[in-house]
PDB file of C-alpha atoms in Angstrom:
ATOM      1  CA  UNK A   1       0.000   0.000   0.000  1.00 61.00           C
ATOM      2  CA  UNK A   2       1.557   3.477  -0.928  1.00 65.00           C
ATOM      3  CA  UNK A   3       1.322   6.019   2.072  1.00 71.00           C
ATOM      4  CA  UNK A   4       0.275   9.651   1.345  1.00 71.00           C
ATOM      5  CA  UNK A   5       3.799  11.570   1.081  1.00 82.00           C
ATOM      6  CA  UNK A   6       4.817   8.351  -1.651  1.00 84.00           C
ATOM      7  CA  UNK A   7       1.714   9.085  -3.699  1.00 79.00           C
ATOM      8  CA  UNK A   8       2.595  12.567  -3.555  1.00 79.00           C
ATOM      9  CA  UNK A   9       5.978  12.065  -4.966  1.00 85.00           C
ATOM     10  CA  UNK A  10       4.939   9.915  -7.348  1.00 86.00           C
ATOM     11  CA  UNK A  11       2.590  12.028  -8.954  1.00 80.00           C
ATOM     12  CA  UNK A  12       5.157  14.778  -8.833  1.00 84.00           C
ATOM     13  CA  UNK A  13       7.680  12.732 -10.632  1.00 88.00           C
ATOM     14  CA  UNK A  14       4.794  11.948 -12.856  1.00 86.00           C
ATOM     15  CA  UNK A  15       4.153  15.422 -13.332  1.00 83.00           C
ATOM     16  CA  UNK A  16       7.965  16.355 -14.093  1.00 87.00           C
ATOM     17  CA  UNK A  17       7.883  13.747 -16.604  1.00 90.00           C
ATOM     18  CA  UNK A  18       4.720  15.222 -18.605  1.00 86.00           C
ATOM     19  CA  UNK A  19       6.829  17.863 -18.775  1.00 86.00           C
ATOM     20  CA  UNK A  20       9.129  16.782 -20.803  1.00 91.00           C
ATOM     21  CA  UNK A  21       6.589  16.370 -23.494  1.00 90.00           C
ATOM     22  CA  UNK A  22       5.705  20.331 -23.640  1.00 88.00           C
ATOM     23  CA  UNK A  23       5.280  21.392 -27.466  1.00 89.00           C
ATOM     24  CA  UNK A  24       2.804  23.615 -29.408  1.00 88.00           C
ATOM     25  CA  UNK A  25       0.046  21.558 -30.683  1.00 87.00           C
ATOM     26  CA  UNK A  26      -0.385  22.586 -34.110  1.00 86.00           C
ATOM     27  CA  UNK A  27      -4.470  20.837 -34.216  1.00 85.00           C
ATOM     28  CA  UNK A  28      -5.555  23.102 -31.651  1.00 88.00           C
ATOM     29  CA  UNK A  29      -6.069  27.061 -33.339  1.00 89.00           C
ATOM     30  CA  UNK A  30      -8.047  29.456 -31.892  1.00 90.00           C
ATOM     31  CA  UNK A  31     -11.032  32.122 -33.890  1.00 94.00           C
ATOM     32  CA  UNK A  32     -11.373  34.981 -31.912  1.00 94.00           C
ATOM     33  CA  UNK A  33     -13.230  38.451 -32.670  1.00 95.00           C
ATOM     34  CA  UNK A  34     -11.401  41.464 -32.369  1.00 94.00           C
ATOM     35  CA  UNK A  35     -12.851  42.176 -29.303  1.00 94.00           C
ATOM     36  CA  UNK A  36     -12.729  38.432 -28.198  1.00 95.00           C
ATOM     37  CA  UNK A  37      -9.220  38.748 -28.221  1.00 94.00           C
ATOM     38  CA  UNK A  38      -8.379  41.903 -26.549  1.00 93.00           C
ATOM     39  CA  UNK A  39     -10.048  40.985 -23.774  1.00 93.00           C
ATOM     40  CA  UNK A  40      -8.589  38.134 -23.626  1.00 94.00           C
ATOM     41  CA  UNK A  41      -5.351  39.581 -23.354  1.00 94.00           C
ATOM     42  CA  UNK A  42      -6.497  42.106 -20.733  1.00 94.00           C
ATOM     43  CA  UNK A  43      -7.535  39.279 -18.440  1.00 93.00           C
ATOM     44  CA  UNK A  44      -4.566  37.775 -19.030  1.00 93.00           C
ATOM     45  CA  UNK A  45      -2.178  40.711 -18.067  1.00 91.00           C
ATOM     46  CA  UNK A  46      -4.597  41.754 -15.310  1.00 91.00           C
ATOM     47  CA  UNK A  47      -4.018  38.520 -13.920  1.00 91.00           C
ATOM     48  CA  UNK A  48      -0.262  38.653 -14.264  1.00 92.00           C
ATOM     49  CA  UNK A  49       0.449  36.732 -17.140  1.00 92.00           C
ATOM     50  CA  UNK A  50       2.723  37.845 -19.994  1.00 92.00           C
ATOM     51  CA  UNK A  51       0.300  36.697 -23.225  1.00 93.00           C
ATOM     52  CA  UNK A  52      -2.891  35.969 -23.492  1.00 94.00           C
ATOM     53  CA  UNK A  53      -1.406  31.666 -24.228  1.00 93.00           C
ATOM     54  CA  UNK A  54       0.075  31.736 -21.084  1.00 93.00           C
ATOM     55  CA  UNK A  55      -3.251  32.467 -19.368  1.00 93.00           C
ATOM     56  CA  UNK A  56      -5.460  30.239 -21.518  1.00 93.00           C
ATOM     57  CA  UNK A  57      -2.764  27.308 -20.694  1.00 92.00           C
ATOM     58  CA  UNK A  58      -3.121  28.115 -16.691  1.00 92.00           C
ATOM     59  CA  UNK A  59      -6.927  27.597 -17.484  1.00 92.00           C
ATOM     60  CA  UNK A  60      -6.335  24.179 -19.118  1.00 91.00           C
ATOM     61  CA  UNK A  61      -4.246  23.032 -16.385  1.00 89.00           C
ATOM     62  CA  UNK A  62      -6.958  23.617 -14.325  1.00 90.00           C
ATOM     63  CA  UNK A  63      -9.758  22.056 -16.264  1.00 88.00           C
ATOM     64  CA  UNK A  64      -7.492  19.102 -16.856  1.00 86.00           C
ATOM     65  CA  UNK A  65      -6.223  18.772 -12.848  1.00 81.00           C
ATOM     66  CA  UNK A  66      -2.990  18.926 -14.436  1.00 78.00           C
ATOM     67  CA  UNK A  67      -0.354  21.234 -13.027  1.00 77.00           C
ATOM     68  CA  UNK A  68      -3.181  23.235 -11.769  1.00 78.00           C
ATOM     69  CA  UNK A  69      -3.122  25.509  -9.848  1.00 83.00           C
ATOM     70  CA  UNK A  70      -4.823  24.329  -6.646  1.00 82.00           C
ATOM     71  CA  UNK A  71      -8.285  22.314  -5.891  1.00 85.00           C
ATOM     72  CA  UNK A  72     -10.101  25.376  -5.375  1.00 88.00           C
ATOM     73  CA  UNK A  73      -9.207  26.467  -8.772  1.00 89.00           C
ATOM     74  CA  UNK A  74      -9.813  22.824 -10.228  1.00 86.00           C
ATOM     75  CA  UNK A  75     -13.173  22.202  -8.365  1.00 88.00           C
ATOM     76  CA  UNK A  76     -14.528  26.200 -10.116  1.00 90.00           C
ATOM     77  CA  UNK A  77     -13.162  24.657 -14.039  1.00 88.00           C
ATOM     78  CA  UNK A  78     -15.202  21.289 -12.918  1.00 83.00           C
ATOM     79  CA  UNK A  79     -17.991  23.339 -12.390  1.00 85.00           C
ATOM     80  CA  UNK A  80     -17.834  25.459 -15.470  1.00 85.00           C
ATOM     81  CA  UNK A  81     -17.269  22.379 -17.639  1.00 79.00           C
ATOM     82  CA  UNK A  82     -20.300  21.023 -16.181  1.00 75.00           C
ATOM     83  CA  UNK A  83     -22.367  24.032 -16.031  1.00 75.00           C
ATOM     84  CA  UNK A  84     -21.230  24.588 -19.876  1.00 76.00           C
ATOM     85  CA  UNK A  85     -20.695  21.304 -21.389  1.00 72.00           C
ATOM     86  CA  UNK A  86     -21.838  18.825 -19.495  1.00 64.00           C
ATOM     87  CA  UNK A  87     -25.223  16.388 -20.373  1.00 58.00           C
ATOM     88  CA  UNK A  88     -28.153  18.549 -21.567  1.00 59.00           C
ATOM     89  CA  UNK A  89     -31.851  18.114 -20.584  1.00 61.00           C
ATOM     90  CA  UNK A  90     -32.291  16.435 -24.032  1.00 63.00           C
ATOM     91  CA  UNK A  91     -29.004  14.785 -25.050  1.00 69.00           C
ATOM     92  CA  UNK A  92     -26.498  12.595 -23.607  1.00 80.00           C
ATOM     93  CA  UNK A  93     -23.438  13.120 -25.487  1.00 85.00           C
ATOM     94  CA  UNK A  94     -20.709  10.154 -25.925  1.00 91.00           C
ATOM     95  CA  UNK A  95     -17.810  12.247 -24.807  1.00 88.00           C
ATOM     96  CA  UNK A  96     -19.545  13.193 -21.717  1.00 84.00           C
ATOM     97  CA  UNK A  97     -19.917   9.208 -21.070  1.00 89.00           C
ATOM     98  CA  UNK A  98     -16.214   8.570 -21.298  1.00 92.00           C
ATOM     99  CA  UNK A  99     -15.150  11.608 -19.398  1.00 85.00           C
ATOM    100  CA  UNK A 100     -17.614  10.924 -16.315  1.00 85.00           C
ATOM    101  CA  UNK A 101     -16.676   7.241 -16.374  1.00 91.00           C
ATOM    102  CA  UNK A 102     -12.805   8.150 -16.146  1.00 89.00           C
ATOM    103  CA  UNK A 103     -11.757   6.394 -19.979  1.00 93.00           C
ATOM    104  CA  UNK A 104      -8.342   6.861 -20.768  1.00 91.00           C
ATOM    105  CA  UNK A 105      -7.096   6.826 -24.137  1.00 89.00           C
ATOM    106  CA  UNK A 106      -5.838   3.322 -24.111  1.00 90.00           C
ATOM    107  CA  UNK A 107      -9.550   1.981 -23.438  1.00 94.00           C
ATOM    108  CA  UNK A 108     -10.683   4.337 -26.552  1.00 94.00           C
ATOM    109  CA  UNK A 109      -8.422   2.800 -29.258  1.00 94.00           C
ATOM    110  CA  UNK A 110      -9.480  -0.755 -27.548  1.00 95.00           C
ATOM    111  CA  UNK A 111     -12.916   0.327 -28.417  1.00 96.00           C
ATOM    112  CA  UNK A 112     -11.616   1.832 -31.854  1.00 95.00           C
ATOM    113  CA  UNK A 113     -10.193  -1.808 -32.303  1.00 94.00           C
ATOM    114  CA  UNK A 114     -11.621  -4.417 -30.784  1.00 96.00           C
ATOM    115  CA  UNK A 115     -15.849  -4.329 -32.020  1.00 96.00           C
ATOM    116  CA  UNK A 116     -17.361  -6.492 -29.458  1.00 97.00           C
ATOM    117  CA  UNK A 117     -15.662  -3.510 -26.237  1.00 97.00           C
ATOM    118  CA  UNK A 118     -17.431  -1.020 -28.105  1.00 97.00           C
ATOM    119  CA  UNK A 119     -20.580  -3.191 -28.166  1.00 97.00           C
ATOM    120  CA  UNK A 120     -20.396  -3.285 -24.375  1.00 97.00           C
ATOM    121  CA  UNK A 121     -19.565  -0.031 -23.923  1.00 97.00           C
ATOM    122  CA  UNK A 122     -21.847   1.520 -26.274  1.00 97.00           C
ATOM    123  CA  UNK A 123     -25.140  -0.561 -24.771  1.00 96.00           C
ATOM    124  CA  UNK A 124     -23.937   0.713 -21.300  1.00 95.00           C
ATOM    125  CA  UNK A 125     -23.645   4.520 -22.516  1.00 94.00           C
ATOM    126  CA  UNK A 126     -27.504   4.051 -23.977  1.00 92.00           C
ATOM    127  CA  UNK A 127     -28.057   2.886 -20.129  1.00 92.00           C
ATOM    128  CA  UNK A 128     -26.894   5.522 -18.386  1.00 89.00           C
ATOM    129  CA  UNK A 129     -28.545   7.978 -21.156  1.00 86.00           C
ATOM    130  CA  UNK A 130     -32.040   7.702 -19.114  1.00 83.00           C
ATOM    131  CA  UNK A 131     -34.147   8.236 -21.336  1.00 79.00           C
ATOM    132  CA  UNK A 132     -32.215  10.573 -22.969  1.00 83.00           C
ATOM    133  CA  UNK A 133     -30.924  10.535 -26.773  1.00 86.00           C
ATOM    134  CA  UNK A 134     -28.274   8.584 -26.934  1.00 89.00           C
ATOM    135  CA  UNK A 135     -25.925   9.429 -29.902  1.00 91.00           C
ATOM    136  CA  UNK A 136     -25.241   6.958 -33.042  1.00 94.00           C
ATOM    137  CA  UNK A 137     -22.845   4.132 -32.773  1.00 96.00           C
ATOM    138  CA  UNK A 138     -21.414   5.812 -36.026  1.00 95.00           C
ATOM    139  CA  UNK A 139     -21.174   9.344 -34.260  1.00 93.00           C
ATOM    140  CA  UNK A 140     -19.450   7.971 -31.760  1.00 95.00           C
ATOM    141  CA  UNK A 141     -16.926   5.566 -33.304  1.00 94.00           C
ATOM    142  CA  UNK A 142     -15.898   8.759 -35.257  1.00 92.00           C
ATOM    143  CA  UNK A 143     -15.671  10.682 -31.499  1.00 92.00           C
ATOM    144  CA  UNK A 144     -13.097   8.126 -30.483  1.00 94.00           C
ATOM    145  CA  UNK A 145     -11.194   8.133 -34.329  1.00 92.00           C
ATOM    146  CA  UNK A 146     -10.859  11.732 -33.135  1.00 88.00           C
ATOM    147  CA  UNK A 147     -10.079  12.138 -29.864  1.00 89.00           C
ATOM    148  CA  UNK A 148      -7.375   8.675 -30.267  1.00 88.00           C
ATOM    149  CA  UNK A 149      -4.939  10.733 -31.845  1.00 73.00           C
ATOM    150  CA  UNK A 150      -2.667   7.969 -34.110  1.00 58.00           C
ATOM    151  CA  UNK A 151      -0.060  10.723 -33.889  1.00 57.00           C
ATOM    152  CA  UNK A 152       0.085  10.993 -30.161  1.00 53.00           C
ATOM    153  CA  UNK A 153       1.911   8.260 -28.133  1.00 51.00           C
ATOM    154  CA  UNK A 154      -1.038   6.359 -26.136  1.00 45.00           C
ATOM    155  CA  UNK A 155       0.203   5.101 -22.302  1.00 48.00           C
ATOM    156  CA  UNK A 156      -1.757   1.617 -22.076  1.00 40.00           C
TER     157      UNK A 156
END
């Protein structure tokens, strides 16, 4: 069983190791309006931040719980995520499923892969939907196609 303080330092060394893999993403542009953007670079500078990337990657570090910068500030991004993205009164969306049920991108290109996982997994997202409308097998085959980047190196 791993004590507290070893967890700790594992995720730290964890951490420092993510690091390592630090790069612009080239799929991930932004389209901003004029005035989109130069507020966006007044909140950043008001907040102490140099450009307005900096600031938007502080954000994503919180959303993720990745290099965040606390659990207050993780727990408010949660809530915004859910508040903004989460299921709707209508619609349970396939990308919600695998985020609230934890899937890592290992399980995805299993799924991607191997028909009879996705079968599983896909009858147990239409369970969970409640009643809701459950998106395509097709739709969300293509989800996974997308979000399992072949170019980015999958942990499994």
């Amino acid at each position: 069983m791993i004590d507290m303080n070893e967890g700790y330092a594992l995720f730290i060394k964890e951490q420092n190791e993510d690091l390592k893999t630090d790069r612009i993403r080239e799929d991930i542009k932004l389209s901003l309006t004029d005035k989109q953007y130069s507020n966006l670079k007044l909140k950043a500078y008001q907040a102490g931040f140099e450009n307005a990337g900096d600031f938007i990657q502080s954000f994503v570090s919180d959303l993720t719980g990745w290099c965040s910068n606390g659990s207050d500030e993780r727990d408010l991004a949660g809530q915004w995520y859910e508040r903004a993205h989460g299921m709707s009164k209508f619609h349970c969306y396939f990308r919600y499923y695998l985020f609230n049920h934890d899937f890592h991108f290992g399980e995805m290109l299993e799924m991607i892969e191997d028909q009879d996982y996705f079968d599983e997994i896909y009858e147990e997202y239409k369970a969970d939907a409640w009643g809701l409308e459950a998106q395509s097998k097709t739709d969300c085959i293509e989800l996974l196609k997308k979000l399992v980047d072949p170019e980015t190196e999958i942990e499994l």
